[in-house]
mmCIF file of C-alpha atoms and ligand atoms in Angstrom:
data_model
loop_
_atom_site.group_PDB
_atom_site.id
_atom_site.type_symbol
_atom_site.label_atom_id
_atom_site.label_comp_id
_atom_site.label_asym_id
_atom_site.label_seq_id
_atom_site.Cartn_x
_atom_site.Cartn_y
_atom_site.Cartn_z
ATOM 1 C CA MET A 1 175.133 159.038 143.260
ATOM 2 C CA ILE A 2 177.051 161.160 140.685
ATOM 3 C CA PRO A 3 180.287 162.384 142.268
ATOM 4 C CA ILE A 4 180.616 166.189 142.199
ATOM 5 C CA PRO A 5 183.842 166.753 140.237
ATOM 6 C CA LYS A 6 186.464 168.883 141.859
ATOM 7 C CA VAL A 7 187.428 171.349 139.147
ATOM 8 C CA ALA A 8 190.497 173.373 140.051
ATOM 9 C CA PRO A 9 193.955 174.327 138.818
ATOM 10 C CA GLY A 10 196.135 171.217 138.697
ATOM 11 C CA ALA A 11 198.676 172.715 141.161
ATOM 12 C CA GLN A 12 196.041 172.466 143.936
ATOM 13 C CA PHE A 13 195.933 168.672 143.822
ATOM 14 C CA ALA A 14 198.372 166.161 145.359
ATOM 15 C CA PRO A 15 199.941 163.586 142.977
ATOM 16 C CA LEU A 16 197.724 160.591 142.146
ATOM 17 C CA ARG A 17 198.590 157.650 144.342
ATOM 18 C CA VAL A 18 199.430 154.607 142.204
ATOM 19 C CA PRO A 19 199.934 151.611 144.522
ATOM 20 C CA ARG A 20 202.080 148.755 143.227
ATOM 21 C CA GLY A 21 199.956 146.504 140.971
ATOM 22 C CA ALA A 22 197.341 149.190 140.284
ATOM 23 C CA ARG A 23 196.149 149.193 136.658
ATOM 24 C CA VAL A 24 196.219 152.556 134.958
ATOM 25 C CA PHE A 25 194.350 153.513 131.742
ATOM 26 C CA VAL A 26 195.307 156.790 130.097
ATOM 27 C CA LEU A 27 193.311 158.287 127.160
ATOM 28 C CA THR A 28 194.980 161.181 125.336
ATOM 29 C CA GLY A 29 193.484 163.775 122.995
ATOM 30 C CA ALA A 30 194.755 166.628 120.841
ATOM 31 C CA GLY A 31 195.562 168.719 123.929
ATOM 32 C CA ILE A 32 198.540 166.570 124.822
ATOM 33 C CA SER A 33 200.220 167.478 121.492
ATOM 34 C CA ALA A 34 199.325 171.217 121.613
ATOM 35 C CA GLU A 35 202.605 172.205 123.369
ATOM 36 C CA SER A 36 204.504 170.332 120.634
ATOM 37 C CA GLY A 37 202.955 172.727 118.073
ATOM 38 C CA VAL A 38 200.297 170.340 116.714
ATOM 39 C CA ALA A 39 196.989 172.186 116.261
ATOM 40 C CA THR A 40 194.050 170.811 118.238
ATOM 41 C CA PHE A 41 190.749 170.164 116.541
ATOM 42 C CA ARG A 42 188.915 172.992 118.263
ATOM 43 C CA ASP A 43 191.647 175.366 117.089
ATOM 44 C CA ALA A 44 191.999 174.006 113.541
ATOM 45 C CA GLY A 45 188.413 172.718 113.258
ATOM 46 C CA GLY A 46 186.413 175.699 112.034
ATOM 47 C CA LEU A 47 189.255 177.447 110.259
ATOM 48 C CA TRP A 48 190.507 174.764 107.998
ATOM 49 C CA GLU A 49 189.973 175.933 104.382
ATOM 50 C CA GLN A 50 186.393 177.007 105.263
ATOM 51 C CA HIS A 51 185.512 173.303 105.834
ATOM 52 C CA ARG A 52 184.550 171.836 109.217
ATOM 53 C CA ILE A 53 186.679 168.857 110.272
ATOM 54 C CA GLU A 54 183.478 166.852 110.495
ATOM 55 C CA ASP A 55 182.938 167.539 106.783
ATOM 56 C CA VAL A 56 186.358 166.678 105.415
ATOM 57 C CA ALA A 57 187.164 163.865 107.865
ATOM 58 C CA THR A 58 184.300 161.649 106.637
ATOM 59 C CA PRO A 59 183.931 158.906 103.979
ATOM 60 C CA ASP A 60 181.429 161.148 102.136
ATOM 61 C CA GLY A 61 183.925 164.026 102.184
ATOM 62 C CA PHE A 62 186.526 161.698 100.604
ATOM 63 C CA GLU A 63 184.018 160.432 98.022
ATOM 64 C CA ARG A 64 183.069 164.022 97.167
ATOM 65 C CA ASP A 65 186.548 165.485 96.972
ATOM 66 C CA PRO A 66 189.471 163.124 97.552
ATOM 67 C CA ARG A 67 191.969 165.814 96.478
ATOM 68 C CA LEU A 68 190.752 168.200 99.144
ATOM 69 C CA VAL A 69 190.936 165.444 101.827
ATOM 70 C CA TRP A 70 194.437 164.424 100.692
ATOM 71 C CA ARG A 71 195.516 168.047 100.844
ATOM 72 C CA PHE A 72 194.168 168.258 104.440
ATOM 73 C CA TYR A 73 196.125 165.141 105.494
ATOM 74 C CA SER A 74 199.241 165.967 103.474
ATOM 75 C CA GLU A 75 199.386 169.351 105.166
ATOM 76 C CA ARG A 76 199.192 167.680 108.542
ATOM 77 C CA ARG A 77 201.867 165.111 107.527
ATOM 78 C CA ARG A 78 204.155 167.986 106.510
ATOM 79 C CA LYS A 79 203.574 169.805 109.832
ATOM 80 C CA ALA A 80 203.857 166.682 111.976
ATOM 81 C CA GLY A 81 207.127 165.630 110.336
ATOM 82 C CA ALA A 82 209.290 167.941 112.419
ATOM 83 C CA VAL A 83 207.419 168.152 115.734
ATOM 84 C CA ARG A 84 208.925 166.809 118.935
ATOM 85 C CA PRO A 85 207.233 165.209 121.988
ATOM 86 C CA ASN A 86 206.730 167.434 124.999
ATOM 87 C CA PRO A 87 207.162 166.546 128.763
ATOM 88 C CA ALA A 88 203.612 165.147 128.861
ATOM 89 C CA HIS A 89 204.485 162.509 126.239
ATOM 90 C CA ASP A 90 207.791 161.822 128.061
ATOM 91 C CA ALA A 91 205.921 161.387 131.369
ATOM 92 C CA LEU A 92 203.662 158.695 129.802
ATOM 93 C CA ALA A 93 206.587 156.868 128.221
ATOM 94 C CA HIS A 94 208.232 156.841 131.657
ATOM 95 C CA LEU A 95 204.987 155.561 133.248
ATOM 96 C CA GLU A 96 204.925 152.639 130.769
ATOM 97 C CA GLU A 97 208.505 151.789 131.802
ATOM 98 C CA ARG A 98 207.496 151.737 135.425
ATOM 99 C CA LEU A 99 204.119 149.968 135.178
ATOM 100 C CA GLY A 100 204.714 147.680 132.268
ATOM 101 C CA GLY A 101 201.568 145.542 131.561
ATOM 102 C CA ASP A 102 199.564 147.411 134.234
ATOM 103 C CA PHE A 103 199.521 150.456 131.957
ATOM 104 C CA PHE A 104 197.219 150.912 128.921
ATOM 105 C CA LEU A 105 197.762 153.964 126.703
ATOM 106 C CA CYS A 106 194.932 154.763 124.262
ATOM 107 C CA THR A 107 195.177 157.859 122.049
ATOM 108 C CA GLN A 108 192.627 159.620 119.871
ATOM 109 C CA ASN A 109 195.544 161.346 118.155
ATOM 110 C CA VAL A 110 196.892 160.249 114.792
ATOM 111 C CA ASP A 111 200.266 161.931 115.322
ATOM 112 C CA PRO A 112 203.348 159.770 116.260
ATOM 113 C CA LEU A 113 204.424 161.819 119.307
ATOM 114 C CA HIS A 114 203.807 159.101 121.884
ATOM 115 C CA GLU A 115 206.099 156.768 119.896
ATOM 116 C CA ARG A 116 208.698 159.555 119.433
ATOM 117 C CA ALA A 117 208.755 159.919 123.231
ATOM 118 C CA GLY A 118 209.525 156.217 123.590
ATOM 119 C CA SER A 119 206.059 154.736 124.313
ATOM 120 C CA ARG A 120 206.018 151.268 122.876
ATOM 121 C CA ARG A 121 202.424 150.137 123.330
ATOM 122 C CA VAL A 122 200.184 152.832 121.940
ATOM 123 C CA VAL A 123 196.602 152.078 120.844
ATOM 124 C CA HIS A 124 195.679 154.558 118.116
ATOM 125 C CA MET A 125 191.930 154.174 118.195
ATOM 126 C CA HIS A 126 191.505 156.709 115.377
ATOM 127 C CA GLY A 127 194.305 155.398 113.231
ATOM 128 C CA GLU A 128 197.643 156.956 112.284
ATOM 129 C CA LEU A 129 198.547 159.954 110.125
ATOM 130 C CA PHE A 130 201.690 158.360 108.692
ATOM 131 C CA ARG A 131 199.923 155.242 107.431
ATOM 132 C CA THR A 132 197.929 154.770 104.243
ATOM 133 C CA ARG A 133 195.446 152.132 103.194
ATOM 134 C CA CYS A 134 193.373 151.127 100.177
ATOM 135 C CA SER A 135 189.799 152.518 100.157
ATOM 136 C CA VAL A 136 188.530 149.234 98.707
ATOM 137 C CA CYS A 137 190.642 146.063 98.934
ATOM 138 C CA ASP A 138 191.932 144.516 102.151
ATOM 139 C CA ARG A 139 195.611 145.156 101.474
ATOM 140 C CA PRO A 140 197.053 145.894 104.977
ATOM 141 C CA PRO A 141 197.649 149.564 105.878
ATOM 142 C CA PHE A 142 201.283 150.543 105.299
ATOM 143 C CA ALA A 143 203.711 153.224 106.599
ATOM 144 C CA ASP A 144 203.621 156.239 104.279
ATOM 145 C CA GLU A 145 205.185 159.693 104.928
ATOM 146 C CA SER A 146 204.360 161.003 101.410
ATOM 147 C CA ALA A 147 202.328 164.125 100.760
ATOM 148 C CA TYR A 148 199.785 164.053 97.926
ATOM 149 C CA PHE A 149 199.007 167.614 96.862
ATOM 150 C CA ASP A 150 198.399 166.900 93.183
ATOM 151 C CA ALA A 151 198.214 163.314 91.828
ATOM 152 C CA LEU A 152 195.858 161.065 93.805
ATOM 153 C CA PRO A 153 197.606 157.814 94.976
ATOM 154 C CA ARG A 154 196.138 154.609 93.775
ATOM 155 C CA CYS A 155 196.422 150.966 94.975
ATOM 156 C CA GLY A 156 197.506 148.143 92.677
ATOM 157 C CA CYS A 157 193.868 147.153 92.565
ATOM 158 C CA GLY A 158 193.128 150.481 90.872
ATOM 159 C CA ALA A 159 191.164 151.976 93.784
ATOM 160 C CA LEU A 160 192.110 155.215 95.544
ATOM 161 C CA LEU A 161 194.449 155.035 98.503
ATOM 162 C CA ARG A 162 193.319 156.923 101.660
ATOM 163 C CA PRO A 163 194.841 157.956 104.967
ATOM 164 C CA ALA A 164 194.678 155.042 107.446
ATOM 165 C CA VAL A 165 192.679 157.154 109.954
ATOM 166 C CA VAL A 166 189.198 156.633 111.346
ATOM 167 C CA TRP A 167 186.747 159.260 110.004
ATOM 168 C CA PHE A 168 183.471 160.415 111.539
ATOM 169 C CA GLY A 169 180.894 157.688 110.956
ATOM 170 C CA GLU A 170 183.563 154.925 110.900
ATOM 171 C CA THR A 171 184.185 152.438 113.681
ATOM 172 C CA PRO A 172 187.204 153.198 115.911
ATOM 173 C CA LEU A 173 189.999 150.582 116.109
ATOM 174 C CA GLU A 174 190.736 148.090 118.890
ATOM 175 C CA LEU A 175 187.526 148.823 120.820
ATOM 176 C CA GLU A 176 187.435 145.271 122.284
ATOM 177 C CA ALA A 177 190.927 145.587 123.764
ATOM 178 C CA ILE A 178 190.054 149.121 124.947
ATOM 179 C CA PHE A 179 186.861 148.088 126.801
ATOM 180 C CA THR A 180 188.651 145.077 128.336
ATOM 181 C CA ALA A 181 191.314 147.355 129.734
ATOM 182 C CA LEU A 182 188.764 149.931 130.773
ATOM 183 C CA SER A 183 186.734 147.368 132.762
ATOM 184 C CA ALA A 184 189.857 146.175 134.563
ATOM 185 C CA CYS A 185 191.487 149.507 135.438
ATOM 186 C CA ASP A 186 191.773 151.072 138.892
ATOM 187 C CA LEU A 187 192.690 154.570 137.714
ATOM 188 C CA PHE A 188 191.473 156.264 134.505
ATOM 189 C CA VAL A 189 193.050 159.531 133.318
ATOM 190 C CA THR A 190 192.023 161.545 130.245
ATOM 191 C CA VAL A 191 194.555 164.137 129.042
ATOM 192 C CA GLY A 192 193.684 167.064 126.753
ATOM 193 C CA SER A 193 190.341 166.096 125.180
ATOM 194 C CA SER A 194 187.248 168.289 124.913
ATOM 195 C CA GLY A 195 185.018 165.229 125.391
ATOM 196 C CA ALA A 196 183.002 166.044 122.280
ATOM 197 C CA VAL A 197 183.658 162.920 120.194
ATOM 198 C CA TYR A 198 182.235 159.467 120.911
ATOM 199 C CA PRO A 199 182.813 156.722 121.760
ATOM 200 C CA ALA A 200 186.060 157.999 123.292
ATOM 201 C CA ALA A 201 184.236 160.645 125.339
ATOM 202 C CA GLY A 202 182.011 157.893 126.726
ATOM 203 C CA PHE A 203 184.865 155.753 128.113
ATOM 204 C CA VAL A 204 184.771 157.551 131.476
ATOM 205 C CA SER A 205 181.015 156.977 131.965
ATOM 206 C CA HIS A 206 181.532 153.270 131.067
ATOM 207 C CA LEU A 207 183.661 153.096 134.225
ATOM 208 C CA ARG A 208 180.717 154.356 136.292
ATOM 209 C CA ASN A 209 178.737 151.304 135.289
ATOM 210 C CA VAL A 210 181.437 148.674 135.524
ATOM 211 C CA ALA A 211 183.100 148.042 138.909
ATOM 212 C CA GLY A 212 186.522 146.377 138.521
ATOM 213 C CA SER A 213 187.559 143.670 140.925
ATOM 214 C CA ARG A 214 188.572 146.418 143.360
ATOM 215 C CA GLY A 215 185.483 148.582 143.181
ATOM 216 C CA PHE A 216 185.010 151.617 140.911
ATOM 217 C CA ALA A 217 187.971 153.123 139.209
ATOM 218 C CA ARG A 218 188.956 156.710 140.009
ATOM 219 C CA ALA A 219 188.465 159.041 137.035
ATOM 220 C CA VAL A 220 190.659 162.137 136.594
ATOM 221 C CA TYR A 221 190.734 164.737 133.796
ATOM 222 C CA VAL A 222 193.862 166.797 133.030
ATOM 223 C CA GLY A 223 193.549 169.627 130.542
ATOM 224 C CA LEU A 224 193.404 173.319 129.883
ATOM 225 C CA GLU A 225 189.600 173.756 130.174
ATOM 226 C CA ARG A 226 186.675 171.893 131.681
ATOM 227 C CA PRO A 227 185.745 169.131 129.151
ATOM 228 C CA GLU A 228 182.123 168.559 128.018
ATOM 229 C CA ASN A 229 182.022 165.306 130.005
ATOM 230 C CA ALA A 230 183.458 166.908 133.196
ATOM 231 C CA HIS A 231 180.554 165.600 135.274
ATOM 232 C CA CYS A 232 181.792 162.022 134.814
ATOM 233 C CA PHE A 233 185.184 162.694 136.431
ATOM 234 C CA ASP A 234 186.049 162.618 140.159
ATOM 235 C CA GLU A 235 188.512 165.452 139.530
ATOM 236 C CA CYS A 236 189.300 167.917 136.732
ATOM 237 C CA ARG A 237 192.861 169.202 137.141
ATOM 238 C CA LEU A 238 193.105 172.317 134.964
ATOM 239 C CA GLY A 239 196.388 173.351 133.296
ATOM 240 C CA LYS A 240 198.817 172.458 130.541
ATOM 241 C CA ALA A 241 199.579 168.782 130.057
ATOM 242 C CA GLY A 242 203.320 169.511 129.662
ATOM 243 C CA GLU A 243 203.324 171.138 133.095
ATOM 244 C CA LEU A 244 200.945 168.785 135.027
ATOM 245 C CA LEU A 245 201.867 165.315 133.669
ATOM 246 C CA PRO A 246 205.478 165.100 134.946
ATOM 247 C CA SER A 247 204.341 165.230 138.589
ATOM 248 C CA LEU A 248 200.851 163.749 138.194
ATOM 249 C CA PHE A 249 201.572 160.140 139.202
ATOM 250 C CA GLY A 250 202.818 159.321 142.699
ATOM 251 C CA LEU A 251 204.281 155.795 142.075
ATOM 252 C CA GLU A 252 204.701 153.641 145.200
HETATM 253 C C1 BV8 B 301 181.474 156.111 115.608
HETATM 254 C C2 BV8 B 301 190.856 160.990 113.286
HETATM 255 C C3 BV8 B 301 180.032 154.251 115.472
HETATM 256 C C4 BV8 B 301 190.832 161.688 112.000
HETATM 257 C C5 BV8 B 301 188.850 161.672 114.542
HETATM 258 C C6 BV8 B 301 175.711 162.854 117.727
HETATM 259 C C7 BV8 B 301 175.892 162.695 119.036
HETATM 260 C C8 BV8 B 301 176.900 161.894 119.589
HETATM 261 C C9 BV8 B 301 177.774 161.208 118.700
HETATM 262 C C10 BV8 B 301 177.588 161.388 117.361
HETATM 263 C C11 BV8 B 301 176.555 162.176 116.843
HETATM 264 N N1 BV8 B 301 176.653 162.163 115.488
HETATM 265 C C12 BV8 B 301 177.702 161.344 115.101
HETATM 266 C C13 BV8 B 301 178.234 160.862 116.248
HETATM 267 C C14 BV8 B 301 179.369 159.959 116.339
HETATM 268 C C15 BV8 B 301 180.688 160.732 116.037
HETATM 269 C C16 BV8 B 301 180.793 161.878 117.001
HETATM 270 O O1 BV8 B 301 181.105 161.694 118.149
HETATM 271 N N2 BV8 B 301 180.592 163.108 116.457
HETATM 272 C C17 BV8 B 301 180.717 164.309 117.267
HETATM 273 C C18 BV8 B 301 181.259 165.422 116.344
HETATM 274 C C19 BV8 B 301 179.355 164.656 117.848
HETATM 275 N N3 BV8 B 301 181.739 159.736 116.287
HETATM 276 C C20 BV8 B 301 182.129 158.940 115.282
HETATM 277 O O2 BV8 B 301 181.700 159.031 114.153
HETATM 278 C C21 BV8 B 301 183.113 157.862 115.680
HETATM 279 N N4 BV8 B 301 182.633 156.613 115.179
HETATM 280 O O3 BV8 B 301 180.729 156.653 116.366
HETATM 281 O O4 BV8 B 301 181.211 154.881 114.989
HETATM 282 C C22 BV8 B 301 180.464 153.345 116.551
HETATM 283 C C23 BV8 B 301 180.455 153.752 117.873
HETATM 284 C C24 BV8 B 301 180.792 152.866 118.885
HETATM 285 C C25 BV8 B 301 181.182 151.586 118.576
HETATM 286 C C26 BV8 B 301 181.245 151.172 117.222
HETATM 287 C C27 BV8 B 301 180.885 152.038 116.214
HETATM 288 C C28 BV8 B 301 184.500 158.103 114.988
HETATM 289 C C29 BV8 B 301 185.063 159.385 115.514
HETATM 290 C C30 BV8 B 301 186.513 159.474 115.061
HETATM 291 C C31 BV8 B 301 186.698 160.642 114.146
HETATM 292 N N5 BV8 B 301 188.144 160.854 113.836
HETATM 293 N N6 BV8 B 301 190.202 161.802 114.317
HETATM 294 C C32 BV8 B 301 191.766 162.883 112.096
HETATM 295 O O5 BV8 B 301 192.522 163.045 113.054
HETATM 296 O O6 BV8 B 301 191.754 163.642 111.112
HETATM 297 S S1 BV8 B 301 188.150 162.632 115.749
HETATM 298 C C33 BV8 B 301 189.206 163.901 116.246
HETATM 299 O O7 BV8 B 301 188.422 164.837 117.029
HETATM 300 C C34 BV8 B 301 190.205 163.440 117.276
HETATM 301 O O8 BV8 B 301 190.720 162.174 116.958
HETATM 302 C C35 BV8 B 301 189.485 163.422 118.566
HETATM 303 O O9 BV8 B 301 188.958 162.140 118.840
HETATM 304 C C36 BV8 B 301 188.358 164.333 118.336
HETATM 305 C C37 BV8 B 301 188.200 165.416 119.353
HETATM 306 O O10 BV8 B 301 189.398 166.006 119.481
HETATM 307 P P1 BV8 B 301 190.085 166.150 120.930
HETATM 308 O O11 BV8 B 301 191.205 165.224 121.029
HETATM 309 O O12 BV8 B 301 189.126 166.134 122.063
HETATM 310 O O13 BV8 B 301 190.638 167.593 120.701
HETATM 311 P P2 BV8 B 301 189.845 168.953 120.802
HETATM 312 O O14 BV8 B 301 190.506 169.908 119.868
HETATM 313 O O15 BV8 B 301 188.383 168.687 120.648
HETATM 314 O O16 BV8 B 301 190.104 169.383 122.275
HETATM 315 C C38 BV8 B 301 191.415 169.637 122.692
HETATM 316 C C39 BV8 B 301 191.378 169.776 124.199
HETATM 317 O O17 BV8 B 301 192.698 169.953 124.656
HETATM 318 C C40 BV8 B 301 190.575 170.985 124.621
HETATM 319 O O18 BV8 B 301 189.692 170.573 125.649
HETATM 320 C C41 BV8 B 301 191.596 171.945 125.150
HETATM 321 O O19 BV8 B 301 191.131 172.624 126.304
HETATM 322 C C42 BV8 B 301 192.713 171.029 125.589
HETATM 323 N N7 BV8 B 301 194.064 171.583 125.499
HETATM 324 C C43 BV8 B 301 194.543 172.510 124.586
HETATM 325 N N8 BV8 B 301 195.837 172.777 124.839
HETATM 326 C C44 BV8 B 301 196.180 171.996 125.908
HETATM 327 C C45 BV8 B 301 195.072 171.242 126.326
HETATM 328 N N9 BV8 B 301 195.098 170.402 127.333
HETATM 329 C C46 BV8 B 301 196.272 170.219 127.984
HETATM 330 N N10 BV8 B 301 197.382 170.910 127.674
HETATM 331 C C47 BV8 B 301 197.371 171.792 126.664
HETATM 332 N N11 BV8 B 301 198.496 172.446 126.345
HETATM 333 ZN ZN1 ZN B 302 193.437 148.037 96.747
#
């Protein structure tokens, strides 16, 4: 039977019980970085230079107009350079310290805010803004804070360099490790994601089909508005991540 999600302001819920040894999987989306001043997709999506994100963040978009795409990512690099983590990022860095290997942090975000808050094991399933890779050869992706507003960067092999992010139509990174951790977790929390983009938005329904060794995991959403996949969660705790995360986990 499909659980009826409790959707209510976060303040109405008690902290999530996390017994010793419980395995916790947290998936974060653009909403966790919003209070740090990083625009979410739904905010920036339709407005960006009259292009939809789905049009510029694609291999075809890069093929069509690499300069436009590099401007889009260079602008985001410039803005992300100065931003600071907020209490939501700090809360997850603290949780990693407390839970160690029982904690799995997967982010859809390409910003480095989890790392800046002190998180050490962050799975960036959609890649990273401050890394660049070759669009053709298998030279490994490398750290790159540069902005490319004019000249297009090229690899030694002659091909164009591109942001080391996962575009629409491309396969997300580390899916095997993600699904292994998903299948083993006891508590699944999504923070700040509209639930519009797959396969990330489908992680929570994967839980419904796979019972871990201790029965089905509990699934909780934390974010400003009801996500598109709200029906898959046991609870939707509405509010700002920076306000709800610090007291979300009741560690035992
Ligand atoms: C793939 C990196 C095959 C680049 C990104 C038709 C139907 C279903 C699926 C598809 C379809 N057609 C195509 C697809 C597949 C497609 C897809 O899902 N498209 C959508 C548009 C329908 N997906 C793909 O192409 C993916 N690849 O499918 O490959 C495959 C599949 C499985 C296995 C193997 C192969 C690749 C998708 C990755 C694209 N790259 N980012 C970059 O960053 O530039 S996606 C990008 O948008 C983000 O990374 C994120 O994943 C996504 C959505 O963003 P959110 O994080 O959810 O942010 P959003 O703005 O939407 O929402 C913010 C939320 O925060 C809101 O709910 C808001 O209420 C809340 N909020 C705001 N402020 C706060 C807050 N919450 C808390 N506190 C606050 N203060
Ligand atoms: Zn190359």
